[in-house]
């Protein structure tokens, strides 16, 4: 019964999040303010954030998180919640200029607009972390609800490759073989574009390069498994139609 009450109670918070995900960049200031207002008026969410803020130092965390081209969120869930909450408050208070933030830290993927990356990496992540803390699930979601639910396999592969590239980007140390971290990122993003262009005949070469580069990195190998499986399925179907 308590969980049902919690579900009802956090509706305002979830609605504010959804409204931002469905909105446009021009309304970002207002949408962030709406999220913060919803938090202040949603007791369950407020308590989760208040708990995460204990002994949290945003200035120190910010200095560790920012890179020249991206923001790496803290490792621990509680620190991530506190970081994102403070991040949004600093934008709302105009201590951080949102245009500068998007241009500087969310423009590394040519295939995805900075506002979409911000929503995916910050807003959706915040929502998932809060739901996890409340025991209401932790599922990966599509950022913009206006997108089609049934994405075709080429588009799905392209999205997975961009996600993989982002995982590599945000990691401070990445063990790769035969190339530098930046080369691996470039190859993954190029593969993403090739997938979007539906050029399955080139998939094998990209898979070979990436699998070779991550052959000694257990974490990246695990992250790359669904990409391997999907790309191989597409290649197999493509060969059958020839």
PDB file of C-alpha atoms in Angstrom:
ATOM      1  CA  UNK A   1       0.000   0.000   0.000  1.00  0.00           C
ATOM      2  CA  UNK A   2       2.854   2.336   0.855  1.00  0.00           C
ATOM      3  CA  UNK A   3       4.392   1.805  -2.586  1.00  0.00           C
ATOM      4  CA  UNK A   4       1.125   2.756  -4.283  1.00  0.00           C
ATOM      5  CA  UNK A   5       0.978   5.944  -2.218  1.00  0.00           C
ATOM      6  CA  UNK A   6       4.564   6.708  -3.184  1.00  0.00           C
ATOM      7  CA  UNK A   7       3.697   6.185  -6.843  1.00  0.00           C
ATOM      8  CA  UNK A   8       0.893   8.721  -6.550  1.00  0.00           C
ATOM      9  CA  UNK A   9       3.017  11.117  -4.534  1.00  0.00           C
ATOM     10  CA  UNK A  10       5.842  11.322  -7.071  1.00  0.00           C
ATOM     11  CA  UNK A  11       3.570  11.909 -10.057  1.00  0.00           C
ATOM     12  CA  UNK A  12       4.328  15.647 -10.037  1.00  0.00           C
ATOM     13  CA  UNK A  13       8.064  14.955 -10.111  1.00  0.00           C
ATOM     14  CA  UNK A  14       7.731  12.390 -12.936  1.00  0.00           C
ATOM     15  CA  UNK A  15       5.443  14.711 -14.896  1.00  0.00           C
ATOM     16  CA  UNK A  16       7.973  17.543 -14.601  1.00  0.00           C
ATOM     17  CA  UNK A  17      10.713  15.233 -15.889  1.00  0.00           C
ATOM     18  CA  UNK A  18       8.548  14.027 -18.784  1.00  0.00           C
ATOM     19  CA  UNK A  19       7.598  17.594 -19.666  1.00  0.00           C
ATOM     20  CA  UNK A  20      11.273  18.514 -19.999  1.00  0.00           C
ATOM     21  CA  UNK A  21      12.052  15.460 -22.121  1.00  0.00           C
ATOM     22  CA  UNK A  22       9.238  16.356 -24.501  1.00  0.00           C
ATOM     23  CA  UNK A  23      10.160  20.039 -24.580  1.00  0.00           C
ATOM     24  CA  UNK A  24      12.561  22.133 -26.658  1.00  0.00           C
ATOM     25  CA  UNK A  25      15.851  23.797 -25.768  1.00  0.00           C
ATOM     26  CA  UNK A  26      14.283  27.257 -25.720  1.00  0.00           C
ATOM     27  CA  UNK A  27      12.234  26.289 -22.629  1.00  0.00           C
ATOM     28  CA  UNK A  28      15.076  24.626 -20.716  1.00  0.00           C
ATOM     29  CA  UNK A  29      15.300  27.259 -17.947  1.00  0.00           C
ATOM     30  CA  UNK A  30      11.606  27.022 -17.193  1.00  0.00           C
ATOM     31  CA  UNK A  31      11.590  23.215 -17.304  1.00  0.00           C
ATOM     32  CA  UNK A  32      14.508  22.960 -14.871  1.00  0.00           C
ATOM     33  CA  UNK A  33      12.689  25.329 -12.513  1.00  0.00           C
ATOM     34  CA  UNK A  34       9.591  23.132 -12.791  1.00  0.00           C
ATOM     35  CA  UNK A  35      11.603  20.041 -11.827  1.00  0.00           C
ATOM     36  CA  UNK A  36      13.105  21.781  -8.803  1.00  0.00           C
ATOM     37  CA  UNK A  37       9.672  23.034  -7.757  1.00  0.00           C
ATOM     38  CA  UNK A  38       8.285  19.502  -8.048  1.00  0.00           C
ATOM     39  CA  UNK A  39      11.124  18.168  -5.898  1.00  0.00           C
ATOM     40  CA  UNK A  40      10.420  20.744  -3.177  1.00  0.00           C
ATOM     41  CA  UNK A  41       6.777  19.656  -3.147  1.00  0.00           C
ATOM     42  CA  UNK A  42       7.341  15.890  -3.349  1.00  0.00           C
ATOM     43  CA  UNK A  43       8.268  14.596   0.090  1.00  0.00           C
ATOM     44  CA  UNK A  44       9.563  11.166  -0.956  1.00  0.00           C
ATOM     45  CA  UNK A  45      11.908  12.612  -3.600  1.00  0.00           C
ATOM     46  CA  UNK A  46      12.966  15.466  -1.324  1.00  0.00           C
ATOM     47  CA  UNK A  47      14.022  13.005   1.396  1.00  0.00           C
ATOM     48  CA  UNK A  48      16.067  10.922  -1.059  1.00  0.00           C
ATOM     49  CA  UNK A  49      17.935  14.039  -2.185  1.00  0.00           C
ATOM     50  CA  UNK A  50      18.364  15.411   1.339  1.00  0.00           C
ATOM     51  CA  UNK A  51      19.935  12.132   2.416  1.00  0.00           C
ATOM     52  CA  UNK A  52      22.304  12.149  -0.565  1.00  0.00           C
ATOM     53  CA  UNK A  53      23.392  15.717   0.229  1.00  0.00           C
ATOM     54  CA  UNK A  54      24.864  14.795   3.630  1.00  0.00           C
ATOM     55  CA  UNK A  55      28.612  15.590   3.535  1.00  0.00           C
ATOM     56  CA  UNK A  56      28.432  16.212  -0.227  1.00  0.00           C
ATOM     57  CA  UNK A  57      30.659  18.998  -1.582  1.00  0.00           C
ATOM     58  CA  UNK A  58      29.453  20.128  -5.015  1.00  0.00           C
ATOM     59  CA  UNK A  59      32.427  22.409  -5.725  1.00  0.00           C
ATOM     60  CA  UNK A  60      34.899  19.573  -5.159  1.00  0.00           C
ATOM     61  CA  UNK A  61      32.762  17.119  -7.106  1.00  0.00           C
ATOM     62  CA  UNK A  62      32.347  19.581  -9.988  1.00  0.00           C
ATOM     63  CA  UNK A  63      36.095  20.089 -10.279  1.00  0.00           C
ATOM     64  CA  UNK A  64      36.583  16.324 -10.511  1.00  0.00           C
ATOM     65  CA  UNK A  65      33.685  15.837 -12.932  1.00  0.00           C
ATOM     66  CA  UNK A  66      34.345  18.443 -15.611  1.00  0.00           C
ATOM     67  CA  UNK A  67      36.633  17.727 -18.520  1.00  0.00           C
ATOM     68  CA  UNK A  68      37.360  19.889 -21.539  1.00  0.00           C
ATOM     69  CA  UNK A  69      34.479  18.335 -23.501  1.00  0.00           C
ATOM     70  CA  UNK A  70      32.219  16.373 -21.132  1.00  0.00           C
ATOM     71  CA  UNK A  71      31.008  15.882 -17.572  1.00  0.00           C
ATOM     72  CA  UNK A  72      31.733  12.608 -15.782  1.00  0.00           C
ATOM     73  CA  UNK A  73      29.160  11.931 -13.085  1.00  0.00           C
ATOM     74  CA  UNK A  74      30.349  10.533  -9.713  1.00  0.00           C
ATOM     75  CA  UNK A  75      30.510   6.759  -9.324  1.00  0.00           C
ATOM     76  CA  UNK A  76      28.214   6.321  -6.288  1.00  0.00           C
ATOM     77  CA  UNK A  77      24.450   6.649  -6.775  1.00  0.00           C
ATOM     78  CA  UNK A  78      24.004   8.988  -3.800  1.00  0.00           C
ATOM     79  CA  UNK A  79      26.757  11.283  -5.071  1.00  0.00           C
ATOM     80  CA  UNK A  80      25.213  11.259  -8.551  1.00  0.00           C
ATOM     81  CA  UNK A  81      21.854  12.312  -7.147  1.00  0.00           C
ATOM     82  CA  UNK A  82      23.432  15.096  -5.106  1.00  0.00           C
ATOM     83  CA  UNK A  83      25.588  16.224  -8.038  1.00  0.00           C
ATOM     84  CA  UNK A  84      22.707  16.441 -10.509  1.00  0.00           C
ATOM     85  CA  UNK A  85      20.482  18.223  -7.981  1.00  0.00           C
ATOM     86  CA  UNK A  86      23.189  20.824  -7.288  1.00  0.00           C
ATOM     87  CA  UNK A  87      23.955  21.064 -11.012  1.00  0.00           C
ATOM     88  CA  UNK A  88      20.319  21.888 -11.804  1.00  0.00           C
ATOM     89  CA  UNK A  89      20.146  24.382  -8.937  1.00  0.00           C
ATOM     90  CA  UNK A  90      23.254  26.172 -10.169  1.00  0.00           C
ATOM     91  CA  UNK A  91      21.702  26.459 -13.628  1.00  0.00           C
ATOM     92  CA  UNK A  92      18.447  27.699 -12.128  1.00  0.00           C
ATOM     93  CA  UNK A  93      20.298  30.257  -9.969  1.00  0.00           C
ATOM     94  CA  UNK A  94      22.271  31.411 -13.057  1.00  0.00           C
ATOM     95  CA  UNK A  95      25.593  30.425 -11.474  1.00  0.00           C
ATOM     96  CA  UNK A  96      26.082  28.275 -14.569  1.00  0.00           C
ATOM     97  CA  UNK A  97      25.121  29.479 -18.019  1.00  0.00           C
ATOM     98  CA  UNK A  98      23.102  26.707 -19.671  1.00  0.00           C
ATOM     99  CA  UNK A  99      24.130  27.722 -23.203  1.00  0.00           C
ATOM    100  CA  UNK A 100      27.802  27.501 -22.235  1.00  0.00           C
ATOM    101  CA  UNK A 101      27.190  24.177 -20.467  1.00  0.00           C
ATOM    102  CA  UNK A 102      25.524  22.618 -23.508  1.00  0.00           C
ATOM    103  CA  UNK A 103      28.106  23.965 -25.956  1.00  0.00           C
ATOM    104  CA  UNK A 104      31.086  22.938 -23.857  1.00  0.00           C
ATOM    105  CA  UNK A 105      30.071  19.642 -22.264  1.00  0.00           C
ATOM    106  CA  UNK A 106      27.300  18.168 -24.426  1.00  0.00           C
ATOM    107  CA  UNK A 107      28.502  18.757 -27.994  1.00  0.00           C
ATOM    108  CA  UNK A 108      30.858  15.796 -28.401  1.00  0.00           C
ATOM    109  CA  UNK A 109      28.467  13.680 -30.498  1.00  0.00           C
ATOM    110  CA  UNK A 110      27.798  15.099 -33.971  1.00  0.00           C
ATOM    111  CA  UNK A 111      24.777  12.806 -34.367  1.00  0.00           C
ATOM    112  CA  UNK A 112      22.973  13.986 -31.220  1.00  0.00           C
ATOM    113  CA  UNK A 113      21.962  17.541 -30.335  1.00  0.00           C
ATOM    114  CA  UNK A 114      23.439  18.948 -27.085  1.00  0.00           C
ATOM    115  CA  UNK A 115      19.981  19.350 -25.512  1.00  0.00           C
ATOM    116  CA  UNK A 116      19.175  15.691 -26.206  1.00  0.00           C
ATOM    117  CA  UNK A 117      22.482  14.576 -24.675  1.00  0.00           C
ATOM    118  CA  UNK A 118      21.835  16.748 -21.624  1.00  0.00           C
ATOM    119  CA  UNK A 119      18.382  15.190 -21.197  1.00  0.00           C
ATOM    120  CA  UNK A 120      19.692  11.677 -21.656  1.00  0.00           C
ATOM    121  CA  UNK A 121      22.819  11.920 -19.504  1.00  0.00           C
ATOM    122  CA  UNK A 122      21.500  14.203 -16.768  1.00  0.00           C
ATOM    123  CA  UNK A 123      17.696  14.332 -16.600  1.00  0.00           C
ATOM    124  CA  UNK A 124      16.901  10.679 -17.442  1.00  0.00           C
ATOM    125  CA  UNK A 125      19.781   9.518 -15.232  1.00  0.00           C
ATOM    126  CA  UNK A 126      18.402  11.615 -12.358  1.00  0.00           C
ATOM    127  CA  UNK A 127      14.940  10.127 -12.793  1.00  0.00           C
ATOM    128  CA  UNK A 128      16.261   6.549 -12.883  1.00  0.00           C
ATOM    129  CA  UNK A 129      18.398   7.070  -9.779  1.00  0.00           C
ATOM    130  CA  UNK A 130      15.476   8.516  -7.806  1.00  0.00           C
ATOM    131  CA  UNK A 131      13.191   5.644  -8.852  1.00  0.00           C
ATOM    132  CA  UNK A 132      15.874   3.150  -7.851  1.00  0.00           C
ATOM    133  CA  UNK A 133      16.230   4.713  -4.395  1.00  0.00           C
ATOM    134  CA  UNK A 134      12.458   4.607  -3.956  1.00  0.00           C
ATOM    135  CA  UNK A 135      12.340   0.951  -4.974  1.00  0.00           C
ATOM    136  CA  UNK A 136      10.277   1.714  -8.061  1.00  0.00           C
ATOM    137  CA  UNK A 137      12.548   0.210 -10.676  1.00  0.00           C
ATOM    138  CA  UNK A 138      15.629   1.206 -12.624  1.00  0.00           C
ATOM    139  CA  UNK A 139      14.882   0.794 -16.308  1.00  0.00           C
ATOM    140  CA  UNK A 140      16.594   2.424 -19.251  1.00  0.00           C
ATOM    141  CA  UNK A 141      14.166   4.630 -21.137  1.00  0.00           C
ATOM    142  CA  UNK A 142      13.930   6.446 -24.440  1.00  0.00           C
ATOM    143  CA  UNK A 143      14.746  10.100 -23.824  1.00  0.00           C
ATOM    144  CA  UNK A 144      12.105  11.648 -26.040  1.00  0.00           C
ATOM    145  CA  UNK A 145       8.707  10.033 -25.798  1.00  0.00           C
ATOM    146  CA  UNK A 146       7.805  11.310 -29.233  1.00  0.00           C
ATOM    147  CA  UNK A 147      10.254   8.858 -30.813  1.00  0.00           C
ATOM    148  CA  UNK A 148       8.806   5.642 -32.288  1.00  0.00           C
ATOM    149  CA  UNK A 149       8.680   2.691 -29.905  1.00  0.00           C
ATOM    150  CA  UNK A 150       9.749   0.170 -32.570  1.00  0.00           C
ATOM    151  CA  UNK A 151      13.110   1.441 -33.776  1.00  0.00           C
ATOM    152  CA  UNK A 152      14.491  -0.554 -36.725  1.00  0.00           C
ATOM    153  CA  UNK A 153      17.614  -2.630 -36.215  1.00  0.00           C
ATOM    154  CA  UNK A 154      19.981  -0.244 -38.005  1.00  0.00           C
ATOM    155  CA  UNK A 155      18.825   2.707 -35.924  1.00  0.00           C
ATOM    156  CA  UNK A 156      18.986   0.621 -32.757  1.00  0.00           C
ATOM    157  CA  UNK A 157      22.562  -0.395 -33.584  1.00  0.00           C
ATOM    158  CA  UNK A 158      23.489   3.229 -34.264  1.00  0.00           C
ATOM    159  CA  UNK A 159      22.079   4.276 -30.882  1.00  0.00           C
ATOM    160  CA  UNK A 160      23.907   1.471 -29.066  1.00  0.00           C
ATOM    161  CA  UNK A 161      27.187   2.495 -30.674  1.00  0.00           C
ATOM    162  CA  UNK A 162      26.737   6.128 -29.616  1.00  0.00           C
ATOM    163  CA  UNK A 163      26.005   4.930 -26.074  1.00  0.00           C
ATOM    164  CA  UNK A 164      29.139   2.773 -26.180  1.00  0.00           C
ATOM    165  CA  UNK A 165      31.223   5.745 -27.370  1.00  0.00           C
ATOM    166  CA  UNK A 166      29.862   7.810 -24.482  1.00  0.00           C
ATOM    167  CA  UNK A 167      30.813   5.081 -21.988  1.00  0.00           C
ATOM    168  CA  UNK A 168      34.383   5.237 -23.309  1.00  0.00           C
ATOM    169  CA  UNK A 169      34.393   9.053 -23.251  1.00  0.00           C
ATOM    170  CA  UNK A 170      33.396   9.378 -19.591  1.00  0.00           C
ATOM    171  CA  UNK A 171      35.886   6.803 -18.312  1.00  0.00           C
ATOM    172  CA  UNK A 172      39.074   8.385 -17.028  1.00  0.00           C
ATOM    173  CA  UNK A 173      41.241   5.338 -17.757  1.00  0.00           C
ATOM    174  CA  UNK A 174      40.428   2.934 -20.585  1.00  0.00           C
ATOM    175  CA  UNK A 175      42.555  -0.104 -21.354  1.00  0.00           C
ATOM    176  CA  UNK A 176      42.638  -0.623 -25.121  1.00  0.00           C
ATOM    177  CA  UNK A 177      44.951  -2.574 -27.424  1.00  0.00           C
ATOM    178  CA  UNK A 178      46.674  -1.212 -30.511  1.00  0.00           C
ATOM    179  CA  UNK A 179      45.134   2.271 -30.425  1.00  0.00           C
ATOM    180  CA  UNK A 180      44.397   5.225 -28.180  1.00  0.00           C
ATOM    181  CA  UNK A 181      41.129   5.878 -26.361  1.00  0.00           C
ATOM    182  CA  UNK A 182      40.278   8.717 -28.788  1.00  0.00           C
ATOM    183  CA  UNK A 183      40.735   6.346 -31.756  1.00  0.00           C
ATOM    184  CA  UNK A 184      38.266   3.894 -30.222  1.00  0.00           C
ATOM    185  CA  UNK A 185      35.717   6.686 -29.723  1.00  0.00           C
ATOM    186  CA  UNK A 186      36.132   7.860 -33.323  1.00  0.00           C
ATOM    187  CA  UNK A 187      35.712   4.318 -34.665  1.00  0.00           C
ATOM    188  CA  UNK A 188      32.564   3.714 -32.590  1.00  0.00           C
ATOM    189  CA  UNK A 189      30.992   7.005 -33.724  1.00  0.00           C
ATOM    190  CA  UNK A 190      31.917   6.338 -37.364  1.00  0.00           C
ATOM    191  CA  UNK A 191      30.425   2.841 -37.064  1.00  0.00           C
ATOM    192  CA  UNK A 192      27.274   4.495 -35.679  1.00  0.00           C
ATOM    193  CA  UNK A 193      27.001   6.666 -38.810  1.00  0.00           C
ATOM    194  CA  UNK A 194      27.626   3.669 -41.073  1.00  0.00           C
ATOM    195  CA  UNK A 195      24.841   1.775 -39.282  1.00  0.00           C
ATOM    196  CA  UNK A 196      22.493   4.712 -39.750  1.00  0.00           C
ATOM    197  CA  UNK A 197      23.335   4.671 -43.470  1.00  0.00           C
ATOM    198  CA  UNK A 198      22.443   0.938 -43.481  1.00  0.00           C
ATOM    199  CA  UNK A 199      25.824  -0.095 -44.918  1.00  0.00           C
ATOM    200  CA  UNK A 200      25.939  -3.611 -43.429  1.00  0.00           C
ATOM    201  CA  UNK A 201      28.764  -4.691 -45.731  1.00  0.00           C
ATOM    202  CA  UNK A 202      31.215  -2.613 -43.642  1.00  0.00           C
ATOM    203  CA  UNK A 203      30.077  -3.911 -40.249  1.00  0.00           C
ATOM    204  CA  UNK A 204      32.586  -6.778 -40.158  1.00  0.00           C
ATOM    205  CA  UNK A 205      35.598  -4.484 -40.421  1.00  0.00           C
ATOM    206  CA  UNK A 206      34.345  -2.210 -37.637  1.00  0.00           C
ATOM    207  CA  UNK A 207      33.540  -5.156 -35.368  1.00  0.00           C
ATOM    208  CA  UNK A 208      37.026  -6.550 -35.927  1.00  0.00           C
ATOM    209  CA  UNK A 209      38.718  -3.244 -35.033  1.00  0.00           C
ATOM    210  CA  UNK A 210      36.668  -2.611 -31.896  1.00  0.00           C
ATOM    211  CA  UNK A 211      36.747  -6.203 -30.601  1.00  0.00           C
ATOM    212  CA  UNK A 212      40.512  -6.256 -31.063  1.00  0.00           C
ATOM    213  CA  UNK A 213      40.916  -2.935 -29.227  1.00  0.00           C
ATOM    214  CA  UNK A 214      38.803  -4.000 -26.210  1.00  0.00           C
ATOM    215  CA  UNK A 215      40.001  -7.624 -26.091  1.00  0.00           C
ATOM    216  CA  UNK A 216      41.690  -7.084 -22.696  1.00  0.00           C
ATOM    217  CA  UNK A 217      38.991  -4.888 -21.177  1.00  0.00           C
ATOM    218  CA  UNK A 218      36.351  -7.106 -19.497  1.00  0.00           C
ATOM    219  CA  UNK A 219      33.933  -4.256 -18.797  1.00  0.00           C
ATOM    220  CA  UNK A 220      33.937  -2.887 -22.339  1.00  0.00           C
ATOM    221  CA  UNK A 221      33.695  -6.391 -23.795  1.00  0.00           C
ATOM    222  CA  UNK A 222      30.543  -6.936 -21.739  1.00  0.00           C
ATOM    223  CA  UNK A 223      29.115  -3.558 -22.836  1.00  0.00           C
ATOM    224  CA  UNK A 224      29.879  -4.372 -26.467  1.00  0.00           C
ATOM    225  CA  UNK A 225      28.160  -7.797 -26.455  1.00  0.00           C
ATOM    226  CA  UNK A 226      24.686  -6.551 -27.508  1.00  0.00           C
ATOM    227  CA  UNK A 227      26.312  -4.541 -30.303  1.00  0.00           C
ATOM    228  CA  UNK A 228      28.168  -7.623 -31.530  1.00  0.00           C
ATOM    229  CA  UNK A 229      24.998  -9.690 -31.446  1.00  0.00           C
ATOM    230  CA  UNK A 230      22.827  -7.116 -33.214  1.00  0.00           C
ATOM    231  CA  UNK A 231      25.435  -6.268 -35.872  1.00  0.00           C
ATOM    232  CA  UNK A 232      25.980  -9.959 -36.637  1.00  0.00           C
ATOM    233  CA  UNK A 233      22.221 -10.541 -36.894  1.00  0.00           C
ATOM    234  CA  UNK A 234      21.916  -7.664 -39.346  1.00  0.00           C
ATOM    235  CA  UNK A 235      24.847  -8.953 -41.430  1.00  0.00           C
ATOM    236  CA  UNK A 236      23.364 -12.446 -41.495  1.00  0.00           C
ATOM    237  CA  UNK A 237      19.976 -11.127 -42.672  1.00  0.00           C
ATOM    238  CA  UNK A 238      21.687  -8.914 -45.226  1.00  0.00           C
ATOM    239  CA  UNK A 239      23.582 -11.899 -46.686  1.00  0.00           C
ATOM    240  CA  UNK A 240      20.371 -13.923 -46.903  1.00  0.00           C
ATOM    241  CA  UNK A 241      18.681 -11.238 -49.031  1.00  0.00           C
ATOM    242  CA  UNK A 242      21.494 -11.058 -51.558  1.00  0.00           C
TER     243      UNK A 242
END
